[in-house]
Structures are given as structure tokens and as C-alpha cells.
Short mmCIF file of C-alpha atoms and ligand atoms in Angstrom, two decimals:
data_model
loop_
_atom_site.label_atom_id
_atom_site.label_comp_id
_atom_site.label_asym_id
_atom_site.label_seq_id
_atom_site.Cartn_x
_atom_site.Cartn_y
_atom_site.Cartn_z
CA MET O 1 -3.22 -12.18 6.45
CA ASN O 2 -4.53 -8.95 7.80
CA ASN O 3 -6.76 -6.78 5.92
CA PHE O 4 -5.25 -3.87 4.44
CA ILE O 5 -5.89 -0.82 1.95
CA PHE O 6 -2.71 -0.02 -0.25
CA HIS O 7 -2.33 3.16 -1.88
CA ASN O 8 0.85 5.02 -2.80
CA PRO O 9 0.26 7.83 -5.52
CA THR O 10 4.03 8.76 -5.72
CA LYS O 11 5.28 9.08 -9.06
CA LEU O 12 8.71 7.00 -9.53
CA ILE O 13 11.14 9.05 -11.73
CA PHE O 14 14.04 6.95 -12.33
CA GLY O 15 17.26 7.11 -14.01
CA LYS O 16 20.07 9.17 -15.90
CA GLY O 17 19.46 13.02 -16.48
CA THR O 18 16.00 12.23 -15.40
CA ILE O 19 16.41 15.91 -13.25
CA ALA O 20 15.49 17.52 -16.60
CA THR O 21 11.60 16.18 -15.78
CA LEU O 22 11.13 18.99 -13.63
CA THR O 23 10.44 21.29 -16.46
CA THR O 24 7.44 19.46 -17.23
CA GLU O 25 6.29 17.75 -13.74
CA ILE O 26 5.71 20.96 -11.66
CA PRO O 27 3.22 23.00 -13.52
CA LYS O 28 4.61 26.75 -14.50
CA GLU O 29 2.00 28.87 -12.74
CA ARG O 30 3.39 27.01 -9.66
CA ARG O 31 5.13 29.45 -7.19
CA VAL O 32 7.95 26.77 -5.95
CA LEU O 33 9.58 26.46 -2.62
CA VAL O 34 12.81 24.85 -3.34
CA THR O 35 14.81 23.14 -0.10
CA PHE O 36 18.21 22.06 0.30
CA GLY O 37 20.68 20.87 2.76
CA GLY O 38 24.16 22.09 3.76
CA GLY O 39 25.20 22.08 0.13
CA SER O 40 26.44 18.77 -1.23
CA VAL O 41 23.87 19.55 -4.21
CA LYS O 42 26.52 22.39 -5.26
CA ASN O 43 29.32 19.88 -6.10
CA ASN O 44 27.37 17.03 -7.98
CA GLY O 45 25.92 18.85 -10.25
CA VAL O 46 22.21 18.44 -9.10
CA TYR O 47 22.10 22.29 -8.16
CA ASP O 48 22.90 23.27 -11.90
CA GLN O 49 20.60 20.11 -13.02
CA VAL O 50 17.19 21.54 -10.97
CA LYS O 51 18.56 25.88 -12.01
CA GLU O 52 18.43 24.84 -15.52
CA ALA O 53 15.20 22.72 -15.48
CA LEU O 54 13.31 25.25 -12.99
CA LYS O 55 14.74 27.89 -15.57
CA GLU O 56 11.10 29.29 -16.72
CA HIS O 57 9.68 28.44 -13.33
CA THR O 58 9.01 31.18 -10.36
CA TYR O 59 11.33 29.55 -7.71
CA PHE O 60 12.44 30.68 -4.25
CA GLU O 61 15.50 28.69 -2.74
CA PHE O 62 15.75 27.76 1.20
CA TRP O 63 19.35 26.30 2.43
CA GLY O 64 20.18 24.49 5.58
CA ILE O 65 17.60 22.18 6.35
CA GLU O 66 20.29 19.96 8.53
CA PRO O 67 20.92 16.02 9.07
CA ASN O 68 17.71 14.99 11.49
CA PRO O 69 15.64 18.41 10.32
CA THR O 70 15.03 20.78 13.32
CA ILE O 71 11.79 22.94 13.63
CA GLU O 72 13.90 25.63 14.65
CA THR O 73 15.29 25.68 11.11
CA LEU O 74 12.17 24.28 9.39
CA ARG O 75 10.27 27.51 10.97
CA LYS O 76 12.56 29.62 8.92
CA ALA O 77 11.58 27.60 5.89
CA ILE O 78 7.47 27.80 6.28
CA LYS O 79 7.85 31.88 7.08
CA LEU O 80 9.58 32.41 3.82
CA GLY O 81 7.25 30.44 2.07
CA LYS O 82 4.40 32.21 3.44
CA GLU O 83 5.95 35.40 2.56
CA LYS O 84 6.48 34.35 -0.82
CA SER O 85 3.10 33.12 -1.07
CA CYS O 86 4.32 29.40 -2.63
CA ASP O 87 1.91 26.69 -3.61
CA PHE O 88 4.42 23.89 -4.19
CA VAL O 89 7.59 22.19 -2.55
CA LEU O 90 10.22 20.81 -3.92
CA ALA O 91 12.90 18.91 -1.65
CA VAL O 92 16.50 18.49 -2.94
CA GLY O 93 18.90 16.41 -1.27
CA GLY O 94 18.94 13.22 1.48
CA GLY O 95 15.79 12.33 3.75
CA SER O 96 16.35 14.82 6.18
CA VAL O 97 15.47 17.71 3.14
CA ALA O 98 12.75 15.17 2.02
CA ASP O 99 11.17 14.96 5.95
CA GLY O 100 11.96 18.38 6.88
CA SER O 101 9.84 19.61 3.65
CA LYS O 102 7.15 17.16 4.72
CA LEU O 103 6.31 19.39 7.64
CA ILE O 104 7.16 22.62 5.20
CA ALA O 105 4.10 21.55 2.65
CA SER O 106 2.06 21.66 6.08
CA GLY O 107 3.59 24.44 7.50
CA ILE O 108 2.89 27.11 4.62
CA LEU O 109 -0.96 26.36 5.57
CA TYR O 110 -1.06 25.88 8.96
CA ASP O 111 -1.65 28.86 11.04
CA GLY O 112 -0.28 27.77 14.42
CA GLU O 113 2.91 26.28 15.94
CA PRO O 114 4.43 24.13 13.27
CA TRP O 115 5.53 21.40 16.19
CA ASP O 116 2.17 20.80 17.05
CA ILE O 117 1.47 19.35 13.52
CA VAL O 118 3.94 16.78 14.80
CA ILE O 119 3.22 16.16 18.24
CA LYS O 120 -0.71 17.03 18.31
CA ARG O 121 -0.91 15.04 14.88
CA GLU O 122 -2.44 18.28 13.65
CA TYR O 123 -1.39 17.02 9.78
CA SER O 124 -4.38 17.15 7.44
CA ALA O 125 -3.64 16.35 4.03
CA GLU O 126 -6.20 19.18 2.62
CA LYS O 127 -4.02 21.71 4.22
CA SER O 128 -0.58 20.49 2.80
CA LEU O 129 0.93 22.12 -0.54
CA PRO O 130 2.31 19.24 -3.25
CA LEU O 131 5.28 17.96 -2.58
CA ALA O 132 8.05 16.76 -4.91
CA CYS O 133 11.43 15.47 -4.33
CA VAL O 134 14.69 15.06 -6.02
CA LEU O 135 16.52 12.26 -4.11
CA THR O 136 20.17 11.95 -3.46
CA LEU O 137 20.67 9.77 -0.67
CA PRO O 138 19.15 6.61 -0.78
CA ALA O 139 18.17 5.47 2.84
CA THR O 140 14.96 6.50 4.34
CA GLY O 141 12.51 5.42 1.70
CA SER O 142 11.06 9.41 2.33
CA GLU O 143 10.82 10.08 -1.34
CA MET O 144 7.90 7.35 -1.69
CA ASN O 145 5.75 7.29 2.16
CA ARG O 146 4.34 9.45 4.64
CA GLY O 147 6.66 9.69 6.91
CA ALA O 148 9.19 12.33 8.57
CA VAL O 149 11.05 12.82 11.57
CA ILE O 150 11.64 15.83 13.23
CA SER O 151 13.78 16.91 15.72
CA LYS O 152 13.41 19.57 18.61
CA LYS O 153 16.93 20.89 19.51
CA GLU O 154 15.44 22.91 22.30
CA THR O 155 14.62 19.96 23.97
CA ASN O 156 16.50 17.26 22.53
CA GLU O 157 13.28 15.60 21.22
CA LYS O 158 12.74 13.24 17.99
CA PHE O 159 9.76 12.45 16.78
CA ALA O 160 7.75 10.89 13.36
CA PHE O 161 4.53 11.97 11.94
CA TYR O 162 2.37 11.36 8.77
CA SER O 163 2.35 13.53 5.94
CA ASN O 164 1.35 13.43 2.42
CA THR O 165 3.56 11.21 0.26
CA PRO O 166 5.11 13.29 -2.56
CA LEU O 167 3.60 13.76 -5.96
CA PHE O 168 6.61 12.55 -7.37
CA SER O 169 10.29 11.63 -7.06
CA ILE O 170 13.22 11.77 -9.21
CA LEU O 171 16.17 9.10 -8.48
CA ASP O 172 19.03 9.77 -10.71
CA PRO O 173 21.63 7.21 -9.32
CA GLN O 174 24.51 9.15 -10.26
CA THR O 175 23.33 11.81 -7.77
CA THR O 176 25.06 9.40 -5.25
CA TYR O 177 28.55 9.48 -6.38
CA THR O 178 29.56 12.04 -4.45
CA LEU O 179 28.22 10.28 -0.85
CA PRO O 180 30.86 9.86 1.73
CA ASP O 181 31.54 6.55 3.07
CA PHE O 182 29.97 6.73 6.22
CA GLN O 183 26.56 7.97 4.43
CA ILE O 184 26.71 5.29 2.01
CA SER O 185 27.01 2.44 5.01
CA CYS O 186 24.34 4.37 6.83
CA GLY O 187 21.94 4.26 3.83
CA LEU O 188 22.54 0.10 3.67
CA ALA O 189 21.97 -0.22 7.10
CA ASP O 190 18.98 2.39 7.31
CA THR O 191 17.65 0.18 4.07
CA PHE O 192 18.50 -3.52 5.60
CA VAL O 193 16.86 -2.38 9.10
CA HIS O 194 13.27 -1.26 7.24
CA VAL O 195 13.37 -4.52 5.99
CA ILE O 196 13.64 -6.04 9.29
CA GLU O 197 11.24 -3.75 10.93
CA GLN O 198 8.61 -5.00 8.84
CA TYR O 199 9.70 -8.70 8.34
CA LEU O 200 11.37 -10.08 11.31
CA THR O 201 8.29 -10.36 13.59
CA THR O 202 6.24 -13.90 12.90
CA PRO O 203 6.43 -16.47 9.98
CA GLY O 204 3.25 -17.65 8.04
CA GLN O 205 1.46 -14.14 7.63
CA SER O 206 2.18 -13.97 3.85
CA PRO O 207 4.73 -16.09 1.84
CA LEU O 208 4.65 -12.97 -0.79
CA MET O 209 5.78 -10.28 1.69
CA ASP O 210 8.41 -12.39 3.21
CA ARG O 211 9.98 -13.49 -0.28
CA TRP O 212 9.70 -9.50 -1.47
CA ALA O 213 11.64 -8.62 1.91
CA GLU O 214 14.15 -11.45 1.75
CA GLY O 215 14.65 -10.31 -1.60
CA ILE O 216 15.78 -6.83 -0.38
CA LEU O 217 17.54 -8.04 2.39
CA LYS O 218 19.55 -10.33 0.10
CA THR O 219 20.22 -7.91 -2.31
CA ILE O 220 21.55 -5.32 0.04
CA VAL O 221 23.89 -8.01 1.59
CA GLU O 222 25.11 -8.96 -2.01
CA ILE O 223 25.83 -5.50 -3.15
CA ALA O 224 27.06 -3.86 -0.14
CA PRO O 225 30.87 -4.78 -0.46
CA ARG O 226 30.61 -3.54 -4.09
CA ILE O 227 29.65 -0.49 -3.04
CA ILE O 228 31.79 0.23 -0.52
CA ASP O 229 34.71 -0.54 -3.11
CA ASP O 230 33.35 1.47 -5.94
CA ARG O 231 30.08 4.05 -5.52
CA THR O 232 30.05 4.97 -9.66
CA ASN O 233 28.90 1.94 -10.86
CA TYR O 234 25.61 2.69 -12.19
CA ASP O 235 23.59 -0.47 -11.95
CA ASP O 236 24.66 -1.27 -8.48
CA MET O 237 23.73 2.17 -6.93
CA ALA O 238 20.55 1.65 -9.15
CA THR O 239 19.79 -0.85 -7.60
CA PHE O 240 20.79 0.08 -4.17
CA MET O 241 18.63 3.29 -4.48
CA LEU O 242 15.39 1.16 -5.81
CA SER O 243 15.87 -1.05 -2.92
CA ALA O 244 16.01 1.82 -0.59
CA THR O 245 12.81 2.92 -1.74
CA MET O 246 10.98 -0.33 -1.95
CA ALA O 247 12.43 -0.89 1.36
CA LEU O 248 9.75 1.69 3.00
CA ASN O 249 7.12 2.61 0.29
CA GLY O 250 4.22 0.19 1.64
CA PHE O 251 4.81 -2.97 -0.95
CA ILE O 252 6.46 -5.15 1.54
CA SER O 253 3.99 -4.69 4.53
CA MET O 254 0.87 -5.43 2.91
CA GLY O 255 -1.33 -7.26 5.54
CA VAL O 256 1.77 -7.96 7.69
CA THR O 257 2.45 -7.22 11.30
CA GLN O 258 5.72 -4.41 11.87
CA ASP O 259 8.05 -4.06 14.45
CA TRP O 260 9.58 -0.83 14.54
CA ALA O 261 10.83 -0.79 18.27
CA THR O 262 14.52 -1.03 17.30
CA HIS O 263 14.11 2.38 15.08
CA MET O 264 12.23 3.98 18.37
CA ILE O 265 14.71 3.53 20.48
CA GLY O 266 16.99 4.53 18.10
CA HIS O 267 15.63 7.89 17.76
CA GLU O 268 16.09 8.65 21.35
CA LEU O 269 20.00 7.92 20.87
CA THR O 270 19.88 10.21 17.93
CA ALA O 271 17.68 13.23 20.08
CA LEU O 272 20.34 12.58 23.30
CA HIS O 273 23.62 11.67 21.55
CA GLY O 274 23.23 13.19 17.88
CA LEU O 275 24.45 9.47 16.60
CA THR O 276 23.11 9.21 13.01
CA HIS O 277 20.16 7.09 12.81
CA ALA O 278 21.20 4.27 10.71
CA HIS O 279 24.36 4.09 13.07
CA THR O 280 21.66 3.88 16.26
CA LEU O 281 20.15 0.79 14.04
CA ALA O 282 23.49 -0.95 13.82
CA ILE O 283 23.90 -0.79 17.56
CA ILE O 284 20.39 -1.64 18.39
CA LEU O 285 19.27 -4.20 16.20
CA PRO O 286 21.37 -7.17 17.60
CA GLY O 287 19.84 -6.31 21.17
CA THR O 288 16.25 -6.32 19.58
CA MET O 289 17.32 -9.59 18.04
CA TRP O 290 18.48 -11.22 21.47
CA VAL O 291 15.87 -10.02 23.88
CA MET O 292 13.24 -10.51 21.65
CA ARG O 293 14.22 -14.31 20.26
CA SER O 294 11.33 -16.22 22.33
CA GLU O 295 8.46 -13.96 20.47
CA LYS O 296 11.16 -13.61 16.85
CA GLY O 297 12.93 -16.80 17.13
CA ASP O 298 10.70 -18.80 14.14
CA LYS O 299 10.80 -16.05 11.63
CA MET O 300 14.63 -15.55 12.87
CA ILE O 301 15.13 -19.10 11.64
CA GLN O 302 13.99 -18.55 8.81
CA TYR O 303 15.64 -14.82 8.06
CA GLY O 304 19.21 -16.71 8.58
CA LYS O 305 18.61 -19.75 6.31
CA ARG O 306 16.95 -17.70 3.71
CA VAL O 307 19.28 -14.32 3.68
CA PHE O 308 22.45 -15.74 5.40
CA GLY O 309 22.01 -19.49 4.38
CA VAL O 310 22.41 -20.28 8.41
CA ASP O 311 21.66 -24.05 8.73
CA ILE O 312 21.95 -24.88 11.83
CA GLN O 313 19.81 -27.62 13.69
CA ASP O 314 20.30 -26.72 17.14
CA ARG O 315 17.61 -23.66 17.95
CA ASP O 316 19.88 -21.60 20.27
CA GLU O 317 22.95 -22.41 18.69
CA ALA O 318 21.53 -21.07 15.19
CA ILE O 319 20.14 -18.13 16.97
CA VAL O 320 23.27 -16.54 18.45
CA GLU O 321 24.96 -17.60 14.93
CA ILE O 322 21.71 -15.60 12.91
CA ILE O 323 22.74 -12.65 15.36
CA ARG O 324 26.62 -12.98 14.66
CA ARG O 325 25.94 -13.10 11.35
CA THR O 326 23.99 -10.02 11.47
CA GLU O 327 26.71 -8.18 13.37
CA ASP O 328 29.12 -8.76 10.91
CA PHE O 329 27.15 -7.02 8.31
CA PHE O 330 27.16 -4.27 10.44
CA LEU O 331 30.74 -4.34 11.30
CA MET O 332 31.67 -5.13 7.67
CA LEU O 333 29.90 -1.28 7.13
CA GLY O 334 32.51 0.23 9.42
CA PHE O 335 30.04 0.87 12.22
CA LYS O 336 31.01 0.33 15.86
CA ILE O 337 28.45 -1.38 17.12
CA LYS O 338 28.22 -1.30 21.18
CA LEU O 339 26.86 1.81 22.77
CA SER O 340 30.03 1.97 25.50
CA GLU O 341 32.12 2.46 21.94
CA ASN O 342 29.96 5.49 21.27
CA GLY O 343 30.10 7.83 24.26
CA VAL O 344 26.57 6.28 25.47
CA THR O 345 26.55 6.13 29.29
CA ILE O 346 24.33 4.05 31.29
CA LYS O 347 22.58 7.51 32.27
CA THR O 348 21.55 7.71 28.39
CA ILE O 349 19.74 4.24 29.13
CA ASP O 350 18.24 5.90 32.41
CA GLU O 351 16.38 8.73 30.46
CA ILE O 352 14.89 6.58 27.45
CA GLU O 353 13.74 3.96 30.09
CA ARG O 354 12.03 6.99 32.24
CA ARG O 355 10.61 8.57 28.42
CA PHE O 356 9.23 5.45 27.58
CA THR O 357 7.54 5.17 30.63
CA GLU O 358 6.19 8.46 30.76
CA ARG O 359 5.13 8.07 27.49
CA ASN O 360 3.55 5.18 28.13
CA TYR O 361 5.23 3.42 25.38
CA LYS O 362 4.40 -0.25 24.33
CA LEU O 363 6.40 -1.03 21.23
CA GLY O 364 6.76 -4.23 18.94
CA GLU O 365 4.85 -6.05 16.70
CA ASN O 366 3.06 -7.84 20.01
CA ARG O 367 3.42 -4.40 22.18
CA SER O 368 5.80 -6.39 24.43
CA VAL O 369 8.51 -3.89 24.05
CA THR O 370 7.82 -2.07 27.59
CA PRO O 371 10.51 0.43 28.80
CA ALA O 372 11.71 -2.18 31.13
CA VAL O 373 12.20 -4.41 27.74
CA ALA O 374 13.50 -1.45 26.10
CA ARG O 375 16.36 -0.94 28.94
CA GLU O 376 17.12 -4.80 28.70
CA ILE O 377 17.93 -4.05 25.06
CA LEU O 378 19.97 -1.29 25.40
CA GLU O 379 21.74 -3.23 28.40
CA ARG O 380 22.84 -6.17 26.01
CA VAL O 381 24.45 -3.65 23.22
CA PHE O 382 25.96 -1.37 26.22
O1 NZQ T 1 22.71 18.23 3.70
P1 NZQ T 1 23.83 18.15 2.69
O2 NZQ T 1 24.82 18.94 2.31
O3 NZQ T 1 23.03 17.97 1.25
O4 NZQ T 1 24.33 16.83 2.90
C1 NZQ T 1 24.24 15.56 3.40
C2 NZQ T 1 24.07 15.47 4.73
O5 NZQ T 1 25.46 15.90 5.20
C3 NZQ T 1 24.42 14.76 3.03
N1 NZQ T 1 24.59 14.39 1.38
C4 NZQ T 1 23.11 13.86 0.74
N2 NZQ T 1 23.15 13.59 -0.61
C5 NZQ T 1 24.41 13.63 -0.98
C6 NZQ T 1 25.11 14.15 0.33
N3 NZQ T 1 26.42 14.08 0.27
C7 NZQ T 1 27.22 13.91 -1.14
N4 NZQ T 1 26.36 13.73 -2.18
C8 NZQ T 1 25.35 13.43 -1.74
N5 NZQ T 1 24.65 13.15 -3.08
O6 NZQ T 1 24.64 13.19 3.55
C9 NZQ T 1 24.19 13.80 4.99
C10 NZQ T 1 22.75 13.12 5.56
O7 NZQ T 1 21.52 13.88 4.72
P2 NZQ T 1 20.34 12.79 5.56
O8 NZQ T 1 19.45 13.48 4.34
O9 NZQ T 1 20.49 13.68 6.81
O10 NZQ T 1 20.53 11.47 5.27
P3 NZQ T 1 19.45 10.25 5.45
O11 NZQ T 1 18.84 10.24 4.10
O12 NZQ T 1 20.15 9.30 6.18
O13 NZQ T 1 18.25 11.01 6.32
C11 NZQ T 1 18.23 10.76 7.43
C12 NZQ T 1 17.10 11.10 8.38
O14 NZQ T 1 15.91 10.89 8.11
C13 NZQ T 1 15.25 9.91 8.86
C14 NZQ T 1 16.06 10.20 10.05
O15 NZQ T 1 15.34 9.75 11.59
C15 NZQ T 1 16.86 11.13 9.73
O16 NZQ T 1 16.37 12.36 10.69
N6 NZQ T 1 14.41 8.59 8.40
C16 NZQ T 1 13.28 9.25 7.51
C17 NZQ T 1 12.26 7.90 7.37
C18 NZQ T 1 11.31 8.55 6.59
N7 NZQ T 1 10.95 9.66 6.20
O17 NZQ T 1 10.24 7.55 6.23
C19 NZQ T 1 12.24 6.76 7.85
C20 NZQ T 1 13.72 6.49 8.28
O18 NZQ T 1 13.81 5.49 9.43
C21 NZQ T 1 14.30 7.40 9.22
O19 NZQ T 1 14.05 7.59 10.66
ZN1 ZN T 2 15.65 4.26 9.49
#
């Protein structure tokens, strides 16, 4: 096990009726910028609950943070926050609102161009406003991590940066009952692949991390069909919501190596084609597994056995079956998992290879996913 520092200060406030705790969690003297997406919170009572909880606070609303939040939109929110002298940011929505709000919380105290916070890593913890989150979509883990992924429309780029973890996040599983089918599938797939990125490397690094990771994977595989049938079962949605948070808040990555090549390739597909984040992962992961099977083979066998019960003696046959079971999981969620079925052409593969070469990317836990290997992965799932 490698050395590590674990520090996750986000207070998790979980359960029915917990949005009301905003009243006491945000100090009364704060001037709050409340950020929203496109309006889903008006259809499920979340907006009304937030308004009620903040009725004695001074707050300003910013609407319109889109899926894959863009710098073009976030600049407007930063301008509003500066004009109103806001000193607290409350994100209400899914991962995109949370991610965008992480940039807003830094941007309000930043004098330069906010895109530099992403691209030049100009972020500083001291120069960021406190941020909290009311989450309505289990998927990204943004509610309890430092990550945020921001897009730039002008250049079709999408990059991650690291910010503060939210001070607190409120997770009421009842807020998820209005999620459309597609977003449910995306949330399940994103959670699953977040675990895989931190787990599917080499065995023997930490039996504890392995078991925690496998616990989340097995839980997602078990509840997914039930949730697809009925998203209003409180206990299943609570399990889903907590799984998504635990999948990407640092708890399963202590002292172990991590991959993230699938995500990095996936971000390019979103940037260039607008494909939804989790959908890109469902497409790419089987390709990563196939192309990286000699490096990842031992862990893949462990994963196959413990998560899907695959017990085939012949190693090559086992690996083929394990990838098939993974693909079946994504197909069950309703994804089309080939690039060509989703309007992606060879030109896009050329462009991704070109970008990765220009950026000198060497991805994966062993830095062995070179631009040429990324191309092989994309060609495998074409
Ligand atoms: O915008 P509104 O109207 O709110 O509608 C949203 C949006 O259209 C809707 N929605 C959210 N909660 C709902 C709901 N509809 C009905 N009922 C509800 N309760 O769902 C749509 C998608 O929302 P979005 O926030 O974009 O989805 P998600 O949470 O999957 O976030 C995706 C973004 O997070 C990034 C992705 O790259 C992408 O930009 N990621 C962030 C990570 C992180 N911070 O650590 C890690 C992830 O790997 C990921 O990259
Ligand atoms: Zn993800």
C-alpha cells in the first residue's frame, strides 16, 4: 500500500426532509449565491424547499448552468456573485451545477479570466468562497470531492480541475424520484465506472480497498434492475445515492493506484460530440479492458469472480466473458455501446489522438495509455 493522506471535510446530511437544515447550516449573515440548472428543481419541490429554508437569508438566484457546465455560462454567474458581494455559494442540482459552482466559488474572488482557474490551475483554497450543495442526481460524487469538470464551447474542450470539497452536502433521496430514465442509467453507469477507475489496476495493493470497491460494484449491479423498474423506492434510491457518493469521495482510493484513462478519453467524446458523460464511459470501458488486458488481467479475473461470479479456468476465455458481462450491464442500462452507433466517425478518433499527442498525455495507472493506445481503445469500440 502506498503512503497517503486522507482528508474529506464535507459534512454529509442525508435523508428525508433534510433540505430544511439549510436554515441552520448556512450562517444568517452570509450573502448566498444560489445556483441552479435548467429548472428540474421546480418540478420536484426542491426549489420550494430551498426557498422556504432560506427565507430569512439574503440570497440571489442564478439559473441556467447546463449539463457539462460551460465557462461561457459560469462567467455570468461569477459576474452576478461579484455584483451582489456574495460570500457563500449554494449549488442546487446535479453534478453539473455542483461542478460549475466550484468554479463560481473561486471565480468570485479571482480578478483574472476564470478559465485560467481551470487551465492554469490558478485555484487556491484560501481564495475560494465556501460552497455547499443540495444534490438531486446521484452520479458524479461532486457533492463530496474536489473535482470539477468545465467545458469551453468556443473550442470544444473539456477539462477537470481541483477545488475545495463542499462544506456540506444535503442528499435527500426523494429528490431523485423525478429523474428521467436516461439520467438514472447515466448515474448508475458513472458510479460503476468511478469505482472501476480506482479498482481495476493490479491486485494485492489493499485488500480493504478491494472489498469496499467490490461492495459498491456489487451493490450497483444488484439494485440497477430494480431502480430501472421503479425509481420511487426510497431504500433503493438511498442506496444508489450513497453508493454514488462513496464511489468518488476518496474512501476507496486510499494507498492504491488509479487509472482514469476511460474518463479522459470519454471527456473528449463529450467535448467533440456532446455525448453524455456516463454514456461515453459505457462505450469506452470495454475497449480499455480489452486493450489493457495484459496489464489489468489479474485484477480483471478478481473483478469477474467477485462481482459477476465468473469462474472460468482458461484465462483468455475468462477475460472475454468478463468484458461481455460488463458490456451486458451497460446494455441492460439501455446504452448503445459502439461509437459508430452514436454518430462518432474515424475523424473524431484522429482528433482525439492528435489532441492527446499535443498534450503529451500518458494515461492510466502505469502511464502506458499513450495517444496510440488511446486510439486502439477507440478503434476497438468503433
Ligand atoms: O438542469 P436541470 O434542469 O436541473 O436538469 C438536469 C440535467 O438536465 C437533470 N436533473 C438533475 N436532477 C434531476 C434532474 N431531472 C429530474 N429530476 C432530478 N432530480 O439531469 C440532467 C443532467 O444533469 P447533470 O448535472 O449534467 O448530470 P450529472 O450529475 O451526471 O453531471 C455530469 C457532469 O459532471 C461531470 C461530468 O463530466 C459532467 O460534466 N463529472 C464530475 C465529476 C466530479 N466532479 O468529480 C466526476 C465525473 O466523472 C464527471 O466527469
Ligand atoms: Zn464520471
